[in-house]
Coordinates of C-alpha atoms in Angstrom, one line a residue:
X1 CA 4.2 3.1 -19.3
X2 CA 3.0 1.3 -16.4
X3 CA 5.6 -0.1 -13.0
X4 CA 5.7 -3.8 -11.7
X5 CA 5.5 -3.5 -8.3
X6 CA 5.7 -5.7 -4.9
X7 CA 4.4 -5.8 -1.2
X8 CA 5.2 -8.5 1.8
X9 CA 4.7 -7.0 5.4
X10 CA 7.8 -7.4 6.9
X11 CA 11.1 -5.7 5.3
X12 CA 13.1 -8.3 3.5
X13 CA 16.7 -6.8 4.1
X14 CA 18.8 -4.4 1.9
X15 CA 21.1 -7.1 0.1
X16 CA 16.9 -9.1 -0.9
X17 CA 15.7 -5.7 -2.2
X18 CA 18.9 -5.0 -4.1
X19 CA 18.4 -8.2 -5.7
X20 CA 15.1 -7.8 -6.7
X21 CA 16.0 -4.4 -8.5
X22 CA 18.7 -6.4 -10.1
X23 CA 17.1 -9.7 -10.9
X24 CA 13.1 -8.2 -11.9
X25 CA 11.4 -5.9 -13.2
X26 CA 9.9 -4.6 -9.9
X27 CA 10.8 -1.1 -8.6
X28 CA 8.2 0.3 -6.6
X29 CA 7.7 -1.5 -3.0
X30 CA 4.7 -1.4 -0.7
X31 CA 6.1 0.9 2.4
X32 CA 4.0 -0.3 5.7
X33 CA 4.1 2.2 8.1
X34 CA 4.0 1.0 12.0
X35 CA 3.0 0.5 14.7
X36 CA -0.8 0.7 13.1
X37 CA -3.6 -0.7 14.6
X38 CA -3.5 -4.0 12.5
X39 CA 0.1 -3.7 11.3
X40 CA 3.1 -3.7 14.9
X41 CA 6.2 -4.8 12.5
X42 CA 8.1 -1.4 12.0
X43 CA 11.0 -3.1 10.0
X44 CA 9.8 -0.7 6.9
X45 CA 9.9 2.3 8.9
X46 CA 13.9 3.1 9.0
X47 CA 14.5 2.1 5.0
X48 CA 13.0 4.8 3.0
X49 CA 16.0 7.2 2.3
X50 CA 17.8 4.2 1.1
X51 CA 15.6 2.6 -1.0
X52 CA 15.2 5.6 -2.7
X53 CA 18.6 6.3 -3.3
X54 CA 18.8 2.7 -5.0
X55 CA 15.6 3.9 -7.2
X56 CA 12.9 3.1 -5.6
X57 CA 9.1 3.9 -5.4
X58 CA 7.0 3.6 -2.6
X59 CA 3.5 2.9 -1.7
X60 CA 3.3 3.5 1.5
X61 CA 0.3 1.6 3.2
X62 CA -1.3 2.3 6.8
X63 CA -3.3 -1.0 8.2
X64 CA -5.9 1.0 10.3
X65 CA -9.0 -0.8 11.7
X66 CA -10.7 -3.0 9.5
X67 CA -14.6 -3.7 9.1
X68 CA -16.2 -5.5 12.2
X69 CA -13.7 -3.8 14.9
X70 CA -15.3 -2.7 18.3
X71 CA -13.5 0.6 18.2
X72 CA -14.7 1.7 14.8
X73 CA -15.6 5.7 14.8
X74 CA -15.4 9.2 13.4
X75 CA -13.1 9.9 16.9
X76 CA -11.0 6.9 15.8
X77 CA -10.4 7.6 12.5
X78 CA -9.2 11.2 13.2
X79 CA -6.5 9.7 16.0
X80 CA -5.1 7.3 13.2
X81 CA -5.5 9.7 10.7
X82 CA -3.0 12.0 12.7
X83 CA -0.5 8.8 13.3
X84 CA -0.3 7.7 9.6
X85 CA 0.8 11.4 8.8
X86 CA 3.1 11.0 12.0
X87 CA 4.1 8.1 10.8
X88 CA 5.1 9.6 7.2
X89 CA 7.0 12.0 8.5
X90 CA 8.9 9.8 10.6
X91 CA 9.8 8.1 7.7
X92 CA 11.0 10.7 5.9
X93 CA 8.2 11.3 3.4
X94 CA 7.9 14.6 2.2
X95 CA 4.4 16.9 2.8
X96 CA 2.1 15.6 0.0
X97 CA 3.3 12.2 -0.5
X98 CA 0.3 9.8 -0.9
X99 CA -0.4 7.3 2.3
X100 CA -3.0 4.6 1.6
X101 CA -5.6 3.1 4.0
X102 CA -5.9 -0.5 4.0
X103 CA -9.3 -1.5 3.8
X104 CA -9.9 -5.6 3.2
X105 CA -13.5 -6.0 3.0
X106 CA -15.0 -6.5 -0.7
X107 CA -18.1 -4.4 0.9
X108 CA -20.3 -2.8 1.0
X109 CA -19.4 -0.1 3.4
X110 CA -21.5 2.1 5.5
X111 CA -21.8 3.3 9.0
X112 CA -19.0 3.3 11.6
X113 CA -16.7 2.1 9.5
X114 CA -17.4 4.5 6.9
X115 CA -17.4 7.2 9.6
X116 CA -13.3 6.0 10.3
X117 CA -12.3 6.2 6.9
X118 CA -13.9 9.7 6.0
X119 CA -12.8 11.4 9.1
X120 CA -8.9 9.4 8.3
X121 CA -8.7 10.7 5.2
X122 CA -9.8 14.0 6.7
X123 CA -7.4 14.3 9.2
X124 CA -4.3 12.8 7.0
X125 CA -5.5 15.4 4.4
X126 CA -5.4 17.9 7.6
X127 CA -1.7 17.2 8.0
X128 CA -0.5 17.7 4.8
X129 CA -0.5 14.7 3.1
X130 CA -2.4 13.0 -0.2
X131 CA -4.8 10.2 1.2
X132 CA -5.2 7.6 -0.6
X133 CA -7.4 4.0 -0.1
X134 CA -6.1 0.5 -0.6
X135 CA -9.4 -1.4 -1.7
X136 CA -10.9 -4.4 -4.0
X137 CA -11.9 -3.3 -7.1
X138 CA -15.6 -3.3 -6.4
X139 CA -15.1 -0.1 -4.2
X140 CA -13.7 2.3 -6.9
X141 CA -16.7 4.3 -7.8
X142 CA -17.5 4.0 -4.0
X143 CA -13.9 5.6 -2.9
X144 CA -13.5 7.6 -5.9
X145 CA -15.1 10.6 -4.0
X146 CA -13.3 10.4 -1.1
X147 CA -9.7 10.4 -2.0
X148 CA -7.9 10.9 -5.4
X149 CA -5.2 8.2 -5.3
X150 CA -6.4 4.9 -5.0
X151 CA -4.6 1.5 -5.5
X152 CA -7.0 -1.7 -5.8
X153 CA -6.5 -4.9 -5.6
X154 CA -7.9 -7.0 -8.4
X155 CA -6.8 -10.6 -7.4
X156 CA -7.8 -14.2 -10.3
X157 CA -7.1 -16.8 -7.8
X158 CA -5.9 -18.1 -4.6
X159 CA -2.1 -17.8 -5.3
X160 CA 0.9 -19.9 -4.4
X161 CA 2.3 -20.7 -7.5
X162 CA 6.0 -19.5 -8.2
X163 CA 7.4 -17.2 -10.7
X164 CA 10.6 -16.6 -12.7
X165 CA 11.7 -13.7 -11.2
X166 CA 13.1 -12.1 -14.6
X167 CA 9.7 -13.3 -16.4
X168 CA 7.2 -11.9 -14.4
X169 CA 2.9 -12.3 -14.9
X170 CA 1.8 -9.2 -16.3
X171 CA -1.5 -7.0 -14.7
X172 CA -3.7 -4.8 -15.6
X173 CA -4.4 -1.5 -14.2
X174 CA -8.0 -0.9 -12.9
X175 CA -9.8 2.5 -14.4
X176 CA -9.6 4.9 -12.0
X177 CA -6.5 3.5 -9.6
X178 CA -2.7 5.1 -9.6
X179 CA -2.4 0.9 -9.0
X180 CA -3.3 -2.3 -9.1
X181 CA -2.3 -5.4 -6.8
X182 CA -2.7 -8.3 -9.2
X183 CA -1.2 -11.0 -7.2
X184 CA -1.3 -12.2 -3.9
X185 CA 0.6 -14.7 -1.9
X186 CA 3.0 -15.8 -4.7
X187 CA 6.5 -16.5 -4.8
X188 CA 9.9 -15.8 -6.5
X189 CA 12.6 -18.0 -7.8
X190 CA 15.4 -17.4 -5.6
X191 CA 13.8 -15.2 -3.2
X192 CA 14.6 -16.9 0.2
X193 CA 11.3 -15.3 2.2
X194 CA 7.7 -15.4 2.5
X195 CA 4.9 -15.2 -0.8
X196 CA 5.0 -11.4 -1.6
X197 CA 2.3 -9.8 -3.9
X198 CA 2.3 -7.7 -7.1
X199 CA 1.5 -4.4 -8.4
X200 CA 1.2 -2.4 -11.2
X201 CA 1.5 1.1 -10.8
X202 CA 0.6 4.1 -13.1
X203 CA 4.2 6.0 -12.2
X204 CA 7.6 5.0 -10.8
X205 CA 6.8 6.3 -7.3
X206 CA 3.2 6.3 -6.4
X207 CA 3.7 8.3 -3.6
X208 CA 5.5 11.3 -5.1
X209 CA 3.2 14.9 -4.6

């Protein structure tokens, strides 16, 4: 049985996130961890041991550099490695937990870039945690060797309509991911903030060891 979940980069407040659990489906929220190199909102980064306590799941995402960046290197990808398992623990996710990548591009990948995200997911691994890569759905096979957790985005159309909070699109999960972001940009009836997107995850807490 598969989890409807939600993502928006900046943390909504505790009473929004108790009224989502209360007026939806959704129970398992993206979990951005900051400051990152393409993510400097760190409103996520206190909430974790309450949001669990109210039920729930995480996906905790880390918005290193992206394809095209100047920076981009082996070197570079170890440093924010290190940080996004910093950055876990500082949140108060336990050793194991699964910490996502962000990549954006469609692909293909190769080169520097590559080089960042094999020596991240090396050096997350290093510290003790489960990497995992966010990434479309063209890049499964490709990531499939690298990590074991990945959550892909699989996206029909521009976005922007508005939903019914308690009647929710369903999606599908993508062979091969733990989840899948099926929605982007959309919005909820009664949900007085910015377009979120939607997931559906494979278990309750995507990040659990």
């Amino acid at each position: 049985m598969t989890t409807t979940g939600y993502d928006q980069s900046a943390y909504p407040g505790d009473s929004w996130m108790q009224w989502l659990r209360s007026d939806s489906p959704i129970a398992v929220t993206g979990f951005y961890l900051a400051p990152a190199p393409y993510h400097s909102d760190t409103s996520w980064m206190p909430t974790r041991a309450r949001l669990a306590a109210a039920g729930w799941g995480f996906l905790p995402v880390f918005v290193g550099l992206q394809d095209g960046a100047s920076s981009l290197s082996g070197s570079r990808g170890t440093t924010d490695g290190q940080s996004a398992a910093s950055l876990m623990r500082s949140a108060g996710f336990a050793s194991g937990s699964t910490v996502f990548l962000d990549i954006e591009t469609g692909g293909p990948i190769s080169g520097p870039f590559e080089a960042y995200i094999d020596a991240w997911v090396a050096a997350a691994d290093g510290a003790g945690f489960t990497p995992g890569i966010y990434c479309s759905h063209n890049l499964i096979s490709w990531a499939q060797p690298k990590v074991s957790r990945i959550w892909s985005f699989h996206i029909p159309d521009a976005g922007g309509q508005t939903f019914d909070p308690g009647n929710l699109p369903t999606g599908s999960l993508d062979a091969g991911a733990v989840a899948t972001q099926y929605r982007q940009n959309v919005y909820l009836e009664g949900y007085a903030h910015a377009a979120v997107d939607l997931n559906v995850c494979a278990a309750a807490d995507p990040s659990r060891p």
